[in-house]
Coordinates of C-alpha atoms and ligand atoms in Angstrom, one line a residue:
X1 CA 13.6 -13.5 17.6
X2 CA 13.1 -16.9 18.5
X3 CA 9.7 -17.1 19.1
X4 CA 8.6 -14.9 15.8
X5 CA 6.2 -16.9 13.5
X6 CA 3.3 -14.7 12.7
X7 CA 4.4 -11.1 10.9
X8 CA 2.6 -8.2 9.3
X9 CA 4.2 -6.1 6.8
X10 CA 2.8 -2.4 6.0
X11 CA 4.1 -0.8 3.2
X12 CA 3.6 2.6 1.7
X13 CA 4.6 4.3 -1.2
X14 CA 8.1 4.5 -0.7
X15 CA 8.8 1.1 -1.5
X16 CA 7.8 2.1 -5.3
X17 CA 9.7 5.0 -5.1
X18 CA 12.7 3.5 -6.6
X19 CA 10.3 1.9 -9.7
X20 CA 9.9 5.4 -10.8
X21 CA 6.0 6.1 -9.0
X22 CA 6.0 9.0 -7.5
X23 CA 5.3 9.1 -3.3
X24 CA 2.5 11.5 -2.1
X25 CA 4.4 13.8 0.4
X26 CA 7.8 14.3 -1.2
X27 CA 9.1 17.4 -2.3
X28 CA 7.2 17.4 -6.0
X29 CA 5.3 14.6 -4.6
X30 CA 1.4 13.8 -6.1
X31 CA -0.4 15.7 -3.4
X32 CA 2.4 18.7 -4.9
X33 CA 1.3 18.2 -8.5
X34 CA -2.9 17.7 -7.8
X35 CA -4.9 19.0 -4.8
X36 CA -6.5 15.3 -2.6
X37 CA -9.6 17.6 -2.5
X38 CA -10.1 17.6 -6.3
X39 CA -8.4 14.2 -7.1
X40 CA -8.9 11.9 -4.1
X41 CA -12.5 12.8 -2.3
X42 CA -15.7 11.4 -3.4
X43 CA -16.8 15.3 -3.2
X44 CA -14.2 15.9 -5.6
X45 CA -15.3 12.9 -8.4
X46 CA -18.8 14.3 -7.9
X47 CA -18.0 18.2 -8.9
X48 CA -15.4 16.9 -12.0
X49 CA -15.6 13.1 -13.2
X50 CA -13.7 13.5 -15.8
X51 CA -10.7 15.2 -14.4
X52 CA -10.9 12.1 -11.8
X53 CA -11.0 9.6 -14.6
X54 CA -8.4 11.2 -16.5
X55 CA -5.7 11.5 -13.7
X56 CA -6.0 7.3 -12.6
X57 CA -6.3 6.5 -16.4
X58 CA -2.8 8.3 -16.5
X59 CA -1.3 6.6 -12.9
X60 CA -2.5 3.5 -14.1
X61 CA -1.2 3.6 -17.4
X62 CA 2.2 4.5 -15.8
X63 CA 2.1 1.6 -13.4
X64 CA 2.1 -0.7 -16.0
X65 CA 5.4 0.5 -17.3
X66 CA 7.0 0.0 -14.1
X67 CA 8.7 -2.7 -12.8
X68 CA 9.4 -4.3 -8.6
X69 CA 12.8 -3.2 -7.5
X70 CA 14.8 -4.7 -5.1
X71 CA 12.6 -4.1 -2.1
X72 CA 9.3 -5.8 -4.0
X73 CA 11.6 -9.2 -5.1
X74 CA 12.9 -9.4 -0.8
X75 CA 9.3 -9.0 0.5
X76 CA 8.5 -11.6 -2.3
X77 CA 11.2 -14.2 -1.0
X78 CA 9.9 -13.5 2.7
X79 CA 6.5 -13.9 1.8
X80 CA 7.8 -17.4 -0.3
X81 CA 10.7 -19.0 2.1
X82 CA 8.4 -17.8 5.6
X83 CA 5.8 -20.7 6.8
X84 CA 4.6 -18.8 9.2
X85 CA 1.8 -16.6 9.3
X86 CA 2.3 -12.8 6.9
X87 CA 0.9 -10.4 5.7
X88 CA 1.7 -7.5 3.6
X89 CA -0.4 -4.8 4.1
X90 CA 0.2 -2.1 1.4
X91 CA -1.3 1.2 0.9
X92 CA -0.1 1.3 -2.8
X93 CA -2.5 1.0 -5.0
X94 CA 0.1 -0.8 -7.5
X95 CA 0.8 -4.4 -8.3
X96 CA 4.6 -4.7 -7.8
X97 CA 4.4 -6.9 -4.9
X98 CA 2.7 -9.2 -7.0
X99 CA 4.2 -9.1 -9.7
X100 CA 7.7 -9.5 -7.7
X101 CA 5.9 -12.9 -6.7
X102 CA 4.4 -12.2 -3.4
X103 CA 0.9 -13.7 -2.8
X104 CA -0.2 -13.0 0.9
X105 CA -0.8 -9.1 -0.1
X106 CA -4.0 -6.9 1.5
X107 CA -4.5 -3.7 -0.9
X108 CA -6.2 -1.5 1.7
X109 CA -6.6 1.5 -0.1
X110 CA -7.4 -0.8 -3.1
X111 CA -6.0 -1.3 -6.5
X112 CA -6.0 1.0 -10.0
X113 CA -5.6 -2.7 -11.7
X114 CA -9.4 -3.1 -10.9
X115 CA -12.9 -1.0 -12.0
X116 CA -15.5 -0.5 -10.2
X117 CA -18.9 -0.5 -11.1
X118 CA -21.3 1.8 -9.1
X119 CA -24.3 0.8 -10.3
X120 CA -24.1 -3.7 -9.7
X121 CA -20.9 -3.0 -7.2
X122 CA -19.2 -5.6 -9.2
X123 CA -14.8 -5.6 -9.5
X124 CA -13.7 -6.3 -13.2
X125 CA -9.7 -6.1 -13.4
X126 CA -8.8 -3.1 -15.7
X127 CA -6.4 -2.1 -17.7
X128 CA -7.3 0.5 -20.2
X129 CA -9.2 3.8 -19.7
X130 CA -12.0 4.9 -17.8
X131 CA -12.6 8.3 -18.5
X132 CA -14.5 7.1 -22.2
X133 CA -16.9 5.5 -19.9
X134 CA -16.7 2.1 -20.8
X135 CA -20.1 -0.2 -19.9
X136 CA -19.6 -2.4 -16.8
X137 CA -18.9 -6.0 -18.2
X138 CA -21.2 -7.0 -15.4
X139 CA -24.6 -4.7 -15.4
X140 CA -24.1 -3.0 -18.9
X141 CA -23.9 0.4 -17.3
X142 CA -21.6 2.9 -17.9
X143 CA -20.8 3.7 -13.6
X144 CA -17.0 2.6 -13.6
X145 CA -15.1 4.3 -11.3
X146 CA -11.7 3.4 -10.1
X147 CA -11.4 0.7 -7.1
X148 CA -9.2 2.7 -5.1
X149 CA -10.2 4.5 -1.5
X150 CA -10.7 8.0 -1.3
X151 CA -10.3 10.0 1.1
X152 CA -13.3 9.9 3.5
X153 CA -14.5 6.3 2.6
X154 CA -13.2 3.3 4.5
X155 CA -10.2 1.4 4.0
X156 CA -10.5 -2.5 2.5
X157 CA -10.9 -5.4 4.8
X158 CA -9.9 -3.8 8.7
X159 CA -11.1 -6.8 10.4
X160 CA -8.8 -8.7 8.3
X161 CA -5.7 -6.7 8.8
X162 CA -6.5 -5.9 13.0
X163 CA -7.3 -9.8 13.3
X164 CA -3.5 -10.5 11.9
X165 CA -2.3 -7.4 13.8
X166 CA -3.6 -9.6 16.9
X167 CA -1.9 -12.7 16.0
X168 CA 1.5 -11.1 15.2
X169 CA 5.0 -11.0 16.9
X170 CA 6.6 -8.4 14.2
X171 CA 5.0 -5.8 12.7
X172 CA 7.3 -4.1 10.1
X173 CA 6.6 -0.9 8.5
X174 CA 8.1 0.7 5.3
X175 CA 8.3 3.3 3.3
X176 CA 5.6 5.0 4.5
X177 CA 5.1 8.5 6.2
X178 CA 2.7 7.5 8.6
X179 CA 0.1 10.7 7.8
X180 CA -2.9 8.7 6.8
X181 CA -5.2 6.8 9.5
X182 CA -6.2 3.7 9.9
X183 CA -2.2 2.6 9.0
X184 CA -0.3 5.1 10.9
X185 CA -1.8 3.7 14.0
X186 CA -1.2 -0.1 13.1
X187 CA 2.3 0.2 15.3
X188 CA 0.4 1.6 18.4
X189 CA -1.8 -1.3 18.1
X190 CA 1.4 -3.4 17.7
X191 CA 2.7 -1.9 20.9
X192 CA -0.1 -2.0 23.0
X193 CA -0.3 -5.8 22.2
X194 CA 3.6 -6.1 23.0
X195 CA 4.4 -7.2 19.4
X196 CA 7.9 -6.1 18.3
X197 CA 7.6 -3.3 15.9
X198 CA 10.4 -2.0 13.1
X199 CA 10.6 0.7 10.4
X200 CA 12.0 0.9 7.6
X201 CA 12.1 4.4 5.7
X202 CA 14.3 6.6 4.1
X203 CA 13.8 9.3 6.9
X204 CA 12.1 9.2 9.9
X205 CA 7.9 9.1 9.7
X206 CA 5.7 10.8 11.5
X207 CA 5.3 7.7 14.1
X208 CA 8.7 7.0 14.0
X209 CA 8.8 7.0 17.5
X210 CA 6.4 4.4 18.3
X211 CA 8.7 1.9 16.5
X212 CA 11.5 0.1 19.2
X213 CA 13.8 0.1 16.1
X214 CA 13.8 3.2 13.3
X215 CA 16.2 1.9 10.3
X216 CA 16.7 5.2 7.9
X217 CA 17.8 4.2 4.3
X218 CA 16.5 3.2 0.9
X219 CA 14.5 0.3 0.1
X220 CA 16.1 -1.1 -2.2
X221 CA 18.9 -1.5 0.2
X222 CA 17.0 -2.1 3.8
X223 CA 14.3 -4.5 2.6
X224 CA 16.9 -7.1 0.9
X225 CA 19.2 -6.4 4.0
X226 CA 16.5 -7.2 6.7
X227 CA 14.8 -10.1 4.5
X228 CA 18.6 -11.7 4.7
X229 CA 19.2 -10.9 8.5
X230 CA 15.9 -12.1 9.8
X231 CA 15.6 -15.5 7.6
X232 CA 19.0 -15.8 8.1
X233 CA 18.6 -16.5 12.3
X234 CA 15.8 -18.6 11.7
Ligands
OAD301 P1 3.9 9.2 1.5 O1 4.2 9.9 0.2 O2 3.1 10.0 2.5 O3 5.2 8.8 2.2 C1 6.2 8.0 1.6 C2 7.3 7.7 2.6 O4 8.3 6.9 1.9 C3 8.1 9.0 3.1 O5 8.2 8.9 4.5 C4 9.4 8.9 2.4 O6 10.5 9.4 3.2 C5 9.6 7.4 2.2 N1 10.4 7.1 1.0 C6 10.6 7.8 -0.1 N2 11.4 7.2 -1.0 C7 11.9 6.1 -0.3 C8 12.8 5.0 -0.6 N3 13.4 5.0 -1.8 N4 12.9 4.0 0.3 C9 12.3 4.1 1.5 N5 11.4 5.0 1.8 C10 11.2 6.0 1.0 O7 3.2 7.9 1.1 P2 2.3 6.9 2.0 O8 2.8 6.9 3.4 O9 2.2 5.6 1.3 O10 -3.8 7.3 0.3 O11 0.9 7.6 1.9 C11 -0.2 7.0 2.6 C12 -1.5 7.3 1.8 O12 -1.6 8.7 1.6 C13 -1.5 6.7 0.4 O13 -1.9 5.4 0.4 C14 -2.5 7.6 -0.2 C15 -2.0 8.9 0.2 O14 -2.9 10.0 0.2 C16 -4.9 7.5 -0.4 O15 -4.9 8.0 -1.5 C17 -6.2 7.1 0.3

């Protein structure tokens, strides 16, 4: 532990589990309740706009009524007590780790807190509805789609996240299944560089072996717990 400065946090949608959003994969899970094809594709938002509005106007709506938990305010104390290098990668496309307080956070599959515009490719933060077609505050025209990444289109800022993959001695992954690429392969990266690598998930993930330590639990309860431990023995 001694030598650790630089760490990279990947989080997934387990870590909002506990806030009341729903995970993807789950039993009764999102990708249970709406098919990715029809709700998550570019092909999909093409063939029916307006179901695609409708459903982030709802998730985004219901984020706001959510609050961090436990797992958010650690991360948020790492991220404020660590002077070393970190960064929180998160697949969620909520603000919780902000709003818990952490600042050093990478939205790779982007945020519903933002609209964006298809026609100037400006980012306006959003709040309200998109499925009434509001004009883009930027270029006037009414092309606002939600900044999140679909499936089939590429995930924010890579170079970013590989260049602090490089530079890390910890790469700690949580609450997340490890299903969807470019993430699920951040921890053979970690490996191949010889950077320590630990998960923390309520079961097992699908790369669970890749990890040289595999701590099953909830987040509320592992985050805090490792946060503790690991500033702790600084
Ligand atoms: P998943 O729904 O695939 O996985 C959530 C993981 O969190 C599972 O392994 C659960 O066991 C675990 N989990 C659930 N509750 C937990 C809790 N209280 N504490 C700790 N772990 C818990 O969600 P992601 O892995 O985030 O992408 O999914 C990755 C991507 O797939 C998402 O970003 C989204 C989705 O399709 C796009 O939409 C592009």
């Amino acid at each position: 532990m001694a030598e650790i400065r630089n760490i990279v946090v990947l989080t997934g949608a387990g870590i909002s589990a506990e806030s009341g959003i729903d995970t993807f994969r789950s039993e009764g899970g999102l990708w249970e309740q709406h098919k990715v094809e029809d709700v998550a594709t570019p092909e999909g938002f093409a063939r029916d706009p307006d179901l695609v509005l409708r459903f982030y106007d709802m998730r985004r709506e219901a984020i706001q009524t959510k609050q961090p938990n436990p797992a958010h305010e650690a991360l948020a104390r790492l991220d404020q007590q660590w002077d070393g290098d970190l960064l929180i990668v998160t697949q969620n496309v909520d603000d919780l780790h902000e709003r818990a307080g952490a600042r050093r956070v990478l939205h790779m599959h982007g945020t519903h807190l933002n609209a964006w515009c298809t026609a100037c490719d400006g980012k306006t933060p959003w709040t309200g509805t998109l499925a009434d077609r509001p004009p883009c505050p930027g270029c006037g025209t009414r092309a606002l789609r939600p900044d999140v990444v679909w499936f089939g289109e590429m995930p924010y800022e890579m170079e970013r996240i590989y260049a602090a993959i490089r530079r890390a001695h910890l790469f700690v992954s949580i609450g997340t299944s490890g299903a969807v690429y470019p993430a699920a392969g951040f921890v053979r990266d970690a490996r191949s560089l010889g950077i320590d690598t630990l998960e923390l998930n309520l079961e097992r993930s699908q790369g669970s072996g890749w990890f040289r330590e595999s701590r099953q639990g909830k987040a509320s309860a592992l985050v805090p717990e490792w946060v503790e431990e690991f500033l702790s023995r600084r």
